[in-house]
Amino acid sequence: MNQIQNQNQIKASAMENQAYLVAMAVAMMVITSSPTTAMGFFNVTPIGFDEGYSPLFGDGNLVRSEDGQSVSLVLNRYSGSGFISSDSYRYGLFSASVKLPSDYTAGVVVAFYMSNGDAFEKTHDELDFEFLGNVRGQDWKVQTNVYGNGSTSRGREERYLLPFDPTTESHQYSILWTPENIIFYIDETPIREVTPSETMGGDYPSKPMLLYATIWDGSAWATAGGRYKVNYKYSPFVAEFSELILHGCQMPILQQFSTNSLDDDNEDEQHCAELESEFAVADYAVMTPEKRQAMRKFREHYMTYSYCYDVLRYPVAFPDCDIVPSEQRRFLESGNIKYTPRKHRKSKRKDSSFENLNVVDKEADL
């Protein structure tokens, strides 16, 4: 009996190793990139991985494309993986095209985010795209977070489903962060805007941050509150990142607190001033009526949780919440969507305008 068990274990291990090697080979083929060009909507040229990033952890699970323009992050039973920007930034446009793992992905978390948590453990700022895996047949969810000055106890989190399958092709996820507003984009559609106010105060991120991308095991909370865990039988899980954009004001994390500030580097000061002028007029930084309508439409169809409607957590809504009565009626006191509409067929085509917004909410939970 023991011999049979050992043989089965060896066979399972061999199959897992073979699956890993196949996934790595596929990753190498898939992430062979086309020549770098300026992205139409943002009109910003993507950079190569080594031009702005370095590995963060799980080096063996980070696979660069041959041309260095894209990278795959792998999660297996041994490790996740991630990368980090070489410089920190205070305000800018930060973006990546991401293709998520398919099949059973419960417990898997893929993140594209900004943070200064290593420098400001109790007063850190953070802006997140978090992609939360699911059981087979259920959709990935996307969570956006906004934390300023350590405001995790006053977390401003939202969750959404997507009007496309994020595992069949890449889609662009972007964070615009300026002194005037923060806009989260999916492709060319704004899905969330946050503006500073006196009532929000220090909860609005203002300190320089680094950019991160990671894949890791979030079994404790990511899927149905931790009900479904990562099943490594389906590993390796591979997330592909390309069209990397770092377009911001470079500033060392502690520099804004220095008496010298940017005055000692006129070149950096000029660059930051030019960016500030660009963000004041750039199409992607201006919320037109058409963009607001597209954002409202997306949120009405795809938002599954909002901190603004979570009266169990926050009996009094934050002053910066934009309470929309017609929207509020769709949510429970927990802030989760209250109904499970029938699922519509989702388009696999990359549609930046999101013209076909079908409601596909299923189990909503935070």
Tab-separated table of C-alpha atoms in Angstrom:
chain	number	residue	atom	x	y	z
A	1	MET	CA	0.000	0.000	0.000
A	2	ASN	CA	2.779	2.449	0.947
A	3	GLN	CA	4.567	1.639	-2.291
A	4	ILE	CA	1.440	2.444	-4.295
A	5	GLN	CA	0.971	5.707	-2.384
A	6	ASN	CA	4.585	6.688	-3.009
A	7	GLN	CA	4.209	5.906	-6.700
A	8	ASN	CA	1.065	8.046	-6.853
A	9	GLN	CA	2.825	10.920	-5.099
A	10	ILE	CA	5.782	10.693	-7.480
A	11	LYS	CA	3.417	10.596	-10.446
A	12	ALA	CA	1.468	13.617	-9.148
A	13	SER	CA	4.687	15.547	-8.552
A	14	ALA	CA	5.931	14.715	-12.045
A	15	MET	CA	2.631	15.838	-13.574
A	16	GLU	CA	2.790	19.104	-11.621
A	17	ASN	CA	6.375	19.740	-12.751
A	18	GLN	CA	5.385	19.002	-16.329
A	19	ALA	CA	2.434	21.405	-16.059
A	20	TYR	CA	4.782	24.074	-14.714
A	21	LEU	CA	7.239	23.627	-17.591
A	22	VAL	CA	4.413	23.740	-20.135
A	23	ALA	CA	3.014	26.903	-18.538
A	24	MET	CA	6.441	28.548	-18.622
A	25	ALA	CA	6.880	27.642	-22.268
A	26	VAL	CA	3.447	29.040	-23.085
A	27	ALA	CA	4.203	32.179	-21.076
A	28	MET	CA	7.387	32.735	-23.047
A	29	MET	CA	5.499	32.396	-26.320
A	30	VAL	CA	2.508	34.480	-25.279
A	31	ILE	CA	4.448	37.436	-23.916
A	32	THR	CA	6.576	37.904	-27.018
A	33	SER	CA	5.551	41.497	-27.591
A	34	SER	CA	4.960	43.610	-30.624
A	35	PRO	CA	7.072	46.762	-31.064
A	36	THR	CA	6.452	49.432	-28.439
A	37	THR	CA	4.183	52.229	-29.649
A	38	ALA	CA	2.457	55.179	-28.052
A	39	MET	CA	-0.895	54.070	-26.670
A	40	GLY	CA	-3.701	55.877	-28.475
A	41	PHE	CA	-5.970	56.936	-25.624
A	42	PHE	CA	-3.204	58.008	-23.245
A	43	ASN	CA	-0.703	58.979	-25.955
A	44	VAL	CA	2.110	57.731	-23.722
A	45	THR	CA	4.811	55.326	-24.882
A	46	PRO	CA	5.129	52.135	-22.791
A	47	ILE	CA	8.543	51.245	-21.391
A	48	GLY	CA	10.501	48.017	-21.255
A	49	PHE	CA	10.514	46.071	-18.010
A	50	ASP	CA	14.154	46.797	-17.165
A	51	GLU	CA	13.686	50.508	-17.941
A	52	GLY	CA	11.476	51.024	-14.923
A	53	TYR	CA	11.097	47.847	-12.883
A	54	SER	CA	12.997	45.131	-11.055
A	55	PRO	CA	11.954	41.782	-9.535
A	56	LEU	CA	10.468	42.008	-6.040
A	57	PHE	CA	10.178	38.349	-5.001
A	58	GLY	CA	9.861	34.896	-6.540
A	59	ASP	CA	12.566	35.509	-9.155
A	60	GLY	CA	12.155	32.005	-10.581
A	61	ASN	CA	8.465	32.696	-11.098
A	62	LEU	CA	9.012	35.940	-13.012
A	63	VAL	CA	9.406	35.381	-16.761
A	64	ARG	CA	10.464	38.214	-19.069
A	65	SER	CA	9.605	38.256	-22.761
A	66	GLU	CA	12.497	38.008	-25.201
A	67	ASP	CA	12.198	41.687	-26.120
A	68	GLY	CA	11.902	42.786	-22.478
A	69	GLN	CA	8.636	44.617	-23.075
A	70	SER	CA	6.431	42.332	-20.960
A	71	VAL	CA	6.574	39.878	-18.096
A	72	SER	CA	4.607	36.962	-16.670
A	73	LEU	CA	4.115	36.454	-12.933
A	74	VAL	CA	3.599	32.904	-11.683
A	75	LEU	CA	2.038	31.463	-8.535
A	76	ASN	CA	2.692	27.823	-7.681
A	77	ARG	CA	2.739	25.875	-4.427
A	78	TYR	CA	6.267	27.106	-3.722
A	79	SER	CA	5.958	30.845	-4.253
A	80	GLY	CA	4.157	33.757	-5.776
A	81	SER	CA	6.036	36.522	-7.554
A	82	GLY	CA	6.108	40.251	-8.103
A	83	PHE	CA	7.967	43.276	-9.395
A	84	ILE	CA	8.482	46.837	-8.199
A	85	SER	CA	9.241	50.168	-9.857
A	86	SER	CA	12.832	51.357	-9.671
A	87	ASP	CA	11.716	54.863	-8.673
A	88	SER	CA	8.967	56.321	-6.525
A	89	TYR	CA	6.524	58.900	-7.835
A	90	ARG	CA	4.372	61.706	-6.524
A	91	TYR	CA	1.457	61.939	-8.962
A	92	GLY	CA	1.284	60.571	-12.486
A	93	LEU	CA	-0.263	58.021	-14.833
A	94	PHE	CA	0.505	54.365	-14.106
A	95	SER	CA	-0.793	51.592	-16.305
A	96	ALA	CA	-0.393	47.985	-17.416
A	97	SER	CA	-2.128	45.623	-19.782
A	98	VAL	CA	-3.008	42.477	-17.820
A	99	LYS	CA	-4.224	39.015	-18.781
A	100	LEU	CA	-5.422	36.930	-15.821
A	101	PRO	CA	-5.171	33.167	-15.174
A	102	SER	CA	-8.087	31.014	-16.326
A	103	ASP	CA	-9.923	27.930	-15.029
A	104	TYR	CA	-10.153	27.428	-11.236
A	105	THR	CA	-8.531	30.475	-9.603
A	106	ALA	CA	-10.233	30.683	-6.205
A	107	GLY	CA	-7.986	32.327	-3.611
A	108	VAL	CA	-5.605	33.731	-6.228
A	109	VAL	CA	-4.898	37.468	-5.967
A	110	VAL	CA	-3.259	39.472	-8.742
A	111	ALA	CA	-2.483	43.071	-7.763
A	112	PHE	CA	-1.379	46.189	-9.614
A	113	TYR	CA	-0.959	48.965	-7.068
A	114	MET	CA	0.953	51.884	-5.581
A	115	SER	CA	2.126	52.062	-1.979
A	116	ASN	CA	4.675	53.571	0.404
A	117	GLY	CA	3.944	51.089	3.185
A	118	ASP	CA	7.586	50.116	3.701
A	119	ALA	CA	8.503	53.726	4.538
A	120	PHE	CA	5.315	54.713	6.404
A	121	GLU	CA	4.134	51.621	8.237
A	122	LYS	CA	1.326	53.360	10.160
A	123	THR	CA	0.612	56.295	7.864
A	124	HIS	CA	1.008	54.760	4.426
A	125	ASP	CA	-0.803	55.710	1.225
A	126	GLU	CA	-2.084	53.149	-1.255
A	127	LEU	CA	-3.976	52.915	-4.557
A	128	ASP	CA	-4.972	49.420	-5.724
A	129	PHE	CA	-6.309	47.318	-8.492
A	130	GLU	CA	-6.798	43.890	-6.888
A	131	PHE	CA	-8.015	41.023	-9.064
A	132	LEU	CA	-9.712	38.266	-7.070
A	133	GLY	CA	-9.963	34.774	-8.512
A	134	ASN	CA	-12.980	32.493	-8.329
A	135	VAL	CA	-14.188	28.909	-8.652
A	136	ARG	CA	-14.612	27.437	-12.107
A	137	GLY	CA	-17.558	28.958	-13.954
A	138	GLN	CA	-17.587	32.113	-11.829
A	139	ASP	CA	-16.070	35.448	-12.771
A	140	TRP	CA	-12.984	37.245	-11.554
A	141	LYS	CA	-13.759	40.311	-9.446
A	142	VAL	CA	-11.828	43.568	-9.419
A	143	GLN	CA	-11.402	45.616	-6.246
A	144	THR	CA	-10.146	49.196	-6.098
A	145	ASN	CA	-8.820	50.636	-2.834
A	146	VAL	CA	-7.915	54.170	-1.824
A	147	TYR	CA	-5.984	54.650	1.425
A	148	GLY	CA	-4.284	57.812	2.591
A	149	ASN	CA	-2.223	58.469	5.712
A	150	GLY	CA	-2.882	54.984	7.105
A	151	SER	CA	-6.659	55.156	6.648
A	152	THR	CA	-7.174	51.387	6.330
A	153	SER	CA	-9.680	51.531	9.208
A	154	ARG	CA	-11.620	53.969	7.021
A	155	GLY	CA	-11.092	51.886	3.915
A	156	ARG	CA	-12.603	53.173	0.703
A	157	GLU	CA	-13.026	49.879	-1.165
A	158	GLU	CA	-15.210	49.018	-4.132
A	159	ARG	CA	-15.688	45.795	-6.088
A	160	TYR	CA	-16.832	45.139	-9.636
A	161	LEU	CA	-17.345	42.454	-12.229
A	162	LEU	CA	-16.161	42.954	-15.792
A	163	PRO	CA	-17.995	43.191	-19.136
A	164	PHE	CA	-15.446	40.852	-20.738
A	165	ASP	CA	-13.489	37.709	-19.978
A	166	PRO	CA	-10.148	38.960	-18.537
A	167	THR	CA	-8.524	35.549	-19.119
A	168	THR	CA	-8.821	35.380	-22.916
A	169	GLU	CA	-6.897	38.558	-23.792
A	170	SER	CA	-5.188	41.484	-22.115
A	171	HIS	CA	-6.968	44.649	-20.993
A	172	GLN	CA	-5.461	47.927	-19.824
A	173	TYR	CA	-5.807	48.937	-16.161
A	174	SER	CA	-4.692	52.465	-15.305
A	175	ILE	CA	-4.416	54.745	-12.284
A	176	LEU	CA	-4.268	58.497	-12.790
A	177	TRP	CA	-3.202	60.241	-9.578
A	178	THR	CA	-3.000	64.032	-9.415
A	179	PRO	CA	-3.533	66.655	-6.693
A	180	GLU	CA	-6.990	67.269	-8.191
A	181	ASN	CA	-8.308	63.729	-8.567
A	182	ILE	CA	-7.684	59.990	-8.797
A	183	ILE	CA	-9.233	58.129	-11.724
A	184	PHE	CA	-9.245	54.353	-12.160
A	185	TYR	CA	-9.538	53.296	-15.805
A	186	ILE	CA	-10.280	49.951	-17.432
A	187	ASP	CA	-9.230	50.311	-21.049
A	188	GLU	CA	-10.602	53.758	-21.962
A	189	THR	CA	-13.516	53.771	-19.519
A	190	PRO	CA	-13.207	55.515	-16.135
A	191	ILE	CA	-14.768	53.310	-13.469
A	192	ARG	CA	-14.060	55.385	-10.362
A	193	GLU	CA	-13.068	58.938	-9.477
A	194	VAL	CA	-11.934	60.243	-6.094
A	195	THR	CA	-11.458	63.962	-5.470
A	196	PRO	CA	-9.852	65.547	-2.377
A	197	SER	CA	-11.898	67.648	0.003
A	198	GLU	CA	-11.600	69.265	3.411
A	199	THR	CA	-13.634	66.449	4.937
A	200	MET	CA	-11.413	63.789	3.355
A	201	GLY	CA	-8.304	65.574	4.597
A	202	GLY	CA	-5.249	63.355	4.959
A	203	ASP	CA	-7.157	60.321	3.700
A	204	TYR	CA	-6.320	61.529	0.183
A	205	PRO	CA	-2.970	59.969	-0.852
A	206	SER	CA	-0.278	62.630	-1.116
A	207	LYS	CA	3.107	61.050	-0.354
A	208	PRO	CA	5.387	59.554	-3.044
A	209	MET	CA	4.735	55.894	-3.773
A	210	LEU	CA	6.302	52.950	-5.574
A	211	LEU	CA	4.410	50.852	-8.110
A	212	TYR	CA	3.996	47.103	-7.588
A	213	ALA	CA	2.595	44.091	-9.431
A	214	THR	CA	2.181	40.767	-7.629
A	215	ILE	CA	0.464	37.394	-7.705
A	216	TRP	CA	-0.019	35.579	-4.408
A	217	ASP	CA	-2.134	33.202	-2.314
A	218	GLY	CA	-5.041	35.099	-0.738
A	219	SER	CA	-6.955	32.019	0.399
A	220	ALA	CA	-7.795	33.604	3.759
A	221	TRP	CA	-10.127	36.215	2.239
A	222	ALA	CA	-10.081	36.607	-1.538
A	223	THR	CA	-12.947	34.339	-2.650
A	224	ALA	CA	-16.264	34.346	-0.773
A	225	GLY	CA	-14.552	35.631	2.367
A	226	GLY	CA	-12.082	32.725	2.410
A	227	ARG	CA	-14.626	29.969	1.807
A	228	TYR	CA	-12.768	28.792	-1.287
A	229	LYS	CA	-8.990	28.335	-1.141
A	230	VAL	CA	-6.254	28.110	-3.728
A	231	ASN	CA	-6.155	24.588	-5.167
A	232	TYR	CA	-2.626	23.969	-6.400
A	233	LYS	CA	-3.855	21.078	-8.499
A	234	TYR	CA	-4.659	23.810	-11.032
A	235	SER	CA	-1.292	25.565	-10.728
A	236	PRO	CA	0.753	27.199	-12.035
A	237	PHE	CA	-1.353	30.352	-12.193
A	238	VAL	CA	0.099	32.842	-14.683
A	239	ALA	CA	-0.691	36.574	-14.975
A	240	GLU	CA	0.735	38.426	-17.974
A	241	PHE	CA	1.739	42.123	-17.802
A	242	SER	CA	2.567	44.240	-20.847
A	243	GLU	CA	2.287	47.833	-22.149
A	244	LEU	CA	3.832	49.125	-18.931
A	245	ILE	CA	3.473	52.849	-18.320
A	246	LEU	CA	5.293	54.878	-15.651
A	247	HIS	CA	4.504	58.499	-16.483
A	248	GLY	CA	4.914	60.558	-13.348
A	249	CYS	CA	6.924	62.945	-11.224
A	250	GLN	CA	9.863	60.990	-9.813
A	251	MET	CA	10.464	61.827	-6.170
A	252	PRO	CA	12.221	59.817	-3.452
A	253	ILE	CA	9.696	58.759	-0.861
A	254	LEU	CA	11.217	60.921	1.886
A	255	GLN	CA	12.189	63.862	-0.320
A	256	GLN	CA	8.983	65.850	0.128
A	257	PHE	CA	9.843	66.098	3.814
A	258	SER	CA	13.354	67.362	3.092
A	259	THR	CA	14.101	71.070	3.456
A	260	ASN	CA	15.891	70.862	0.085
A	261	SER	CA	12.905	69.295	-1.712
A	262	LEU	CA	13.089	69.559	-5.506
A	263	ASP	CA	14.914	72.896	-5.544
A	264	ASP	CA	18.267	71.095	-5.700
A	265	ASP	CA	17.391	69.418	-8.986
A	266	ASN	CA	16.108	71.881	-11.551
A	267	GLU	CA	15.739	69.189	-14.186
A	268	ASP	CA	13.396	67.122	-12.003
A	269	GLU	CA	11.551	70.236	-10.950
A	270	GLN	CA	11.005	71.241	-14.566
A	271	HIS	CA	9.843	67.736	-15.503
A	272	CYS	CA	7.310	67.685	-12.662
A	273	ALA	CA	6.041	71.141	-13.633
A	274	GLU	CA	5.597	69.978	-17.234
A	275	LEU	CA	3.669	66.926	-16.074
A	276	GLU	CA	1.438	69.084	-13.885
A	277	SER	CA	0.629	71.233	-16.923
A	278	GLU	CA	-0.017	68.107	-19.013
A	279	PHE	CA	-2.393	66.617	-16.458
A	280	ALA	CA	-4.356	69.864	-16.374
A	281	VAL	CA	-5.365	69.507	-20.034
A	282	ALA	CA	-4.804	65.875	-21.079
A	283	ASP	CA	-7.923	64.127	-22.363
A	284	TYR	CA	-7.464	61.228	-19.948
A	285	ALA	CA	-7.248	63.643	-16.987
A	286	VAL	CA	-10.403	65.613	-17.790
A	287	MET	CA	-13.740	64.103	-16.784
A	288	THR	CA	-16.080	65.175	-19.567
A	289	PRO	CA	-19.870	64.658	-19.359
A	290	GLU	CA	-19.469	61.722	-21.748
A	291	LYS	CA	-16.900	60.083	-19.487
A	292	ARG	CA	-19.055	60.606	-16.429
A	293	GLN	CA	-21.965	58.977	-18.200
A	294	ALA	CA	-19.793	56.002	-19.187
A	295	MET	CA	-18.521	55.704	-15.611
A	296	ARG	CA	-22.053	55.838	-14.197
A	297	LYS	CA	-23.211	53.195	-16.669
A	298	PHE	CA	-20.344	50.886	-15.744
A	299	ARG	CA	-20.977	51.300	-12.023
A	300	GLU	CA	-24.720	50.736	-12.378
A	301	HIS	CA	-24.147	47.467	-14.203
A	302	TYR	CA	-21.004	46.045	-12.628
A	303	MET	CA	-20.352	47.380	-9.131
A	304	THR	CA	-21.001	44.632	-6.567
A	305	TYR	CA	-19.779	46.356	-3.378
A	306	SER	CA	-19.344	49.954	-2.231
A	307	TYR	CA	-18.078	51.252	1.085
A	308	CYS	CA	-20.492	54.168	0.657
A	309	TYR	CA	-23.462	51.813	1.021
A	310	ASP	CA	-21.955	49.618	3.762
A	311	VAL	CA	-23.964	50.955	6.708
A	312	LEU	CA	-22.963	48.001	8.891
A	313	ARG	CA	-19.362	49.051	8.661
A	314	TYR	CA	-19.963	52.788	8.398
A	315	PRO	CA	-23.358	53.791	9.907
A	316	VAL	CA	-22.708	57.336	8.715
A	317	ALA	CA	-21.554	57.570	5.114
A	318	PHE	CA	-18.294	59.372	4.466
A	319	PRO	CA	-18.822	63.021	3.503
A	320	ASP	CA	-16.946	62.404	0.258
A	321	CYS	CA	-19.389	59.641	-0.799
A	322	ASP	CA	-21.547	60.448	-3.792
A	323	ILE	CA	-24.785	58.783	-2.710
A	324	VAL	CA	-27.004	58.003	-5.704
A	325	PRO	CA	-30.492	56.917	-4.477
A	326	SER	CA	-31.233	54.801	-7.562
A	327	GLU	CA	-27.861	53.096	-7.089
A	328	GLN	CA	-28.195	52.762	-3.312
A	329	ARG	CA	-31.448	50.800	-3.627
A	330	ARG	CA	-29.555	47.960	-5.276
A	331	PHE	CA	-27.338	47.326	-2.242
A	332	LEU	CA	-27.779	45.586	1.092
A	333	GLU	CA	-26.805	47.174	4.393
A	334	SER	CA	-23.523	45.273	4.058
A	335	GLY	CA	-22.708	47.273	0.936
A	336	ASN	CA	-23.046	44.168	-1.266
A	337	ILE	CA	-25.337	43.939	-4.276
A	338	LYS	CA	-28.700	42.555	-3.133
A	339	TYR	CA	-29.779	40.512	-6.140
A	340	THR	CA	-28.469	37.891	-8.534
A	341	PRO	CA	-29.682	38.746	-12.030
A	342	ARG	CA	-29.576	36.212	-14.816
A	343	LYS	CA	-26.262	35.943	-16.552
A	344	HIS	CA	-25.956	37.320	-20.063
A	345	ARG	CA	-23.508	36.197	-22.679
A	346	LYS	CA	-20.325	38.232	-22.301
A	347	SER	CA	-18.441	39.529	-25.286
A	348	LYS	CA	-14.889	38.219	-25.555
A	349	ARG	CA	-13.971	41.134	-27.757
A	350	LYS	CA	-11.885	43.886	-26.225
A	351	ASP	CA	-14.412	46.745	-26.134
A	352	SER	CA	-12.955	49.913	-24.646
A	353	SER	CA	-16.261	51.757	-24.862
A	354	PHE	CA	-18.166	49.056	-22.938
A	355	GLU	CA	-21.181	49.622	-25.152
A	356	ASN	CA	-22.658	46.232	-24.341
A	357	LEU	CA	-22.947	46.496	-20.571
A	358	ASN	CA	-24.741	43.321	-19.483
A	359	VAL	CA	-25.387	42.730	-15.813
A	360	VAL	CA	-23.533	39.573	-14.815
A	361	ASP	CA	-23.415	39.846	-11.013
A	362	LYS	CA	-23.413	36.620	-9.100
A	363	GLU	CA	-22.322	36.057	-5.517
A	364	ALA	CA	-21.297	39.462	-4.131
A	365	ASP	CA	-19.243	39.595	-0.985
A	366	LEU	CA	-16.473	41.660	0.587
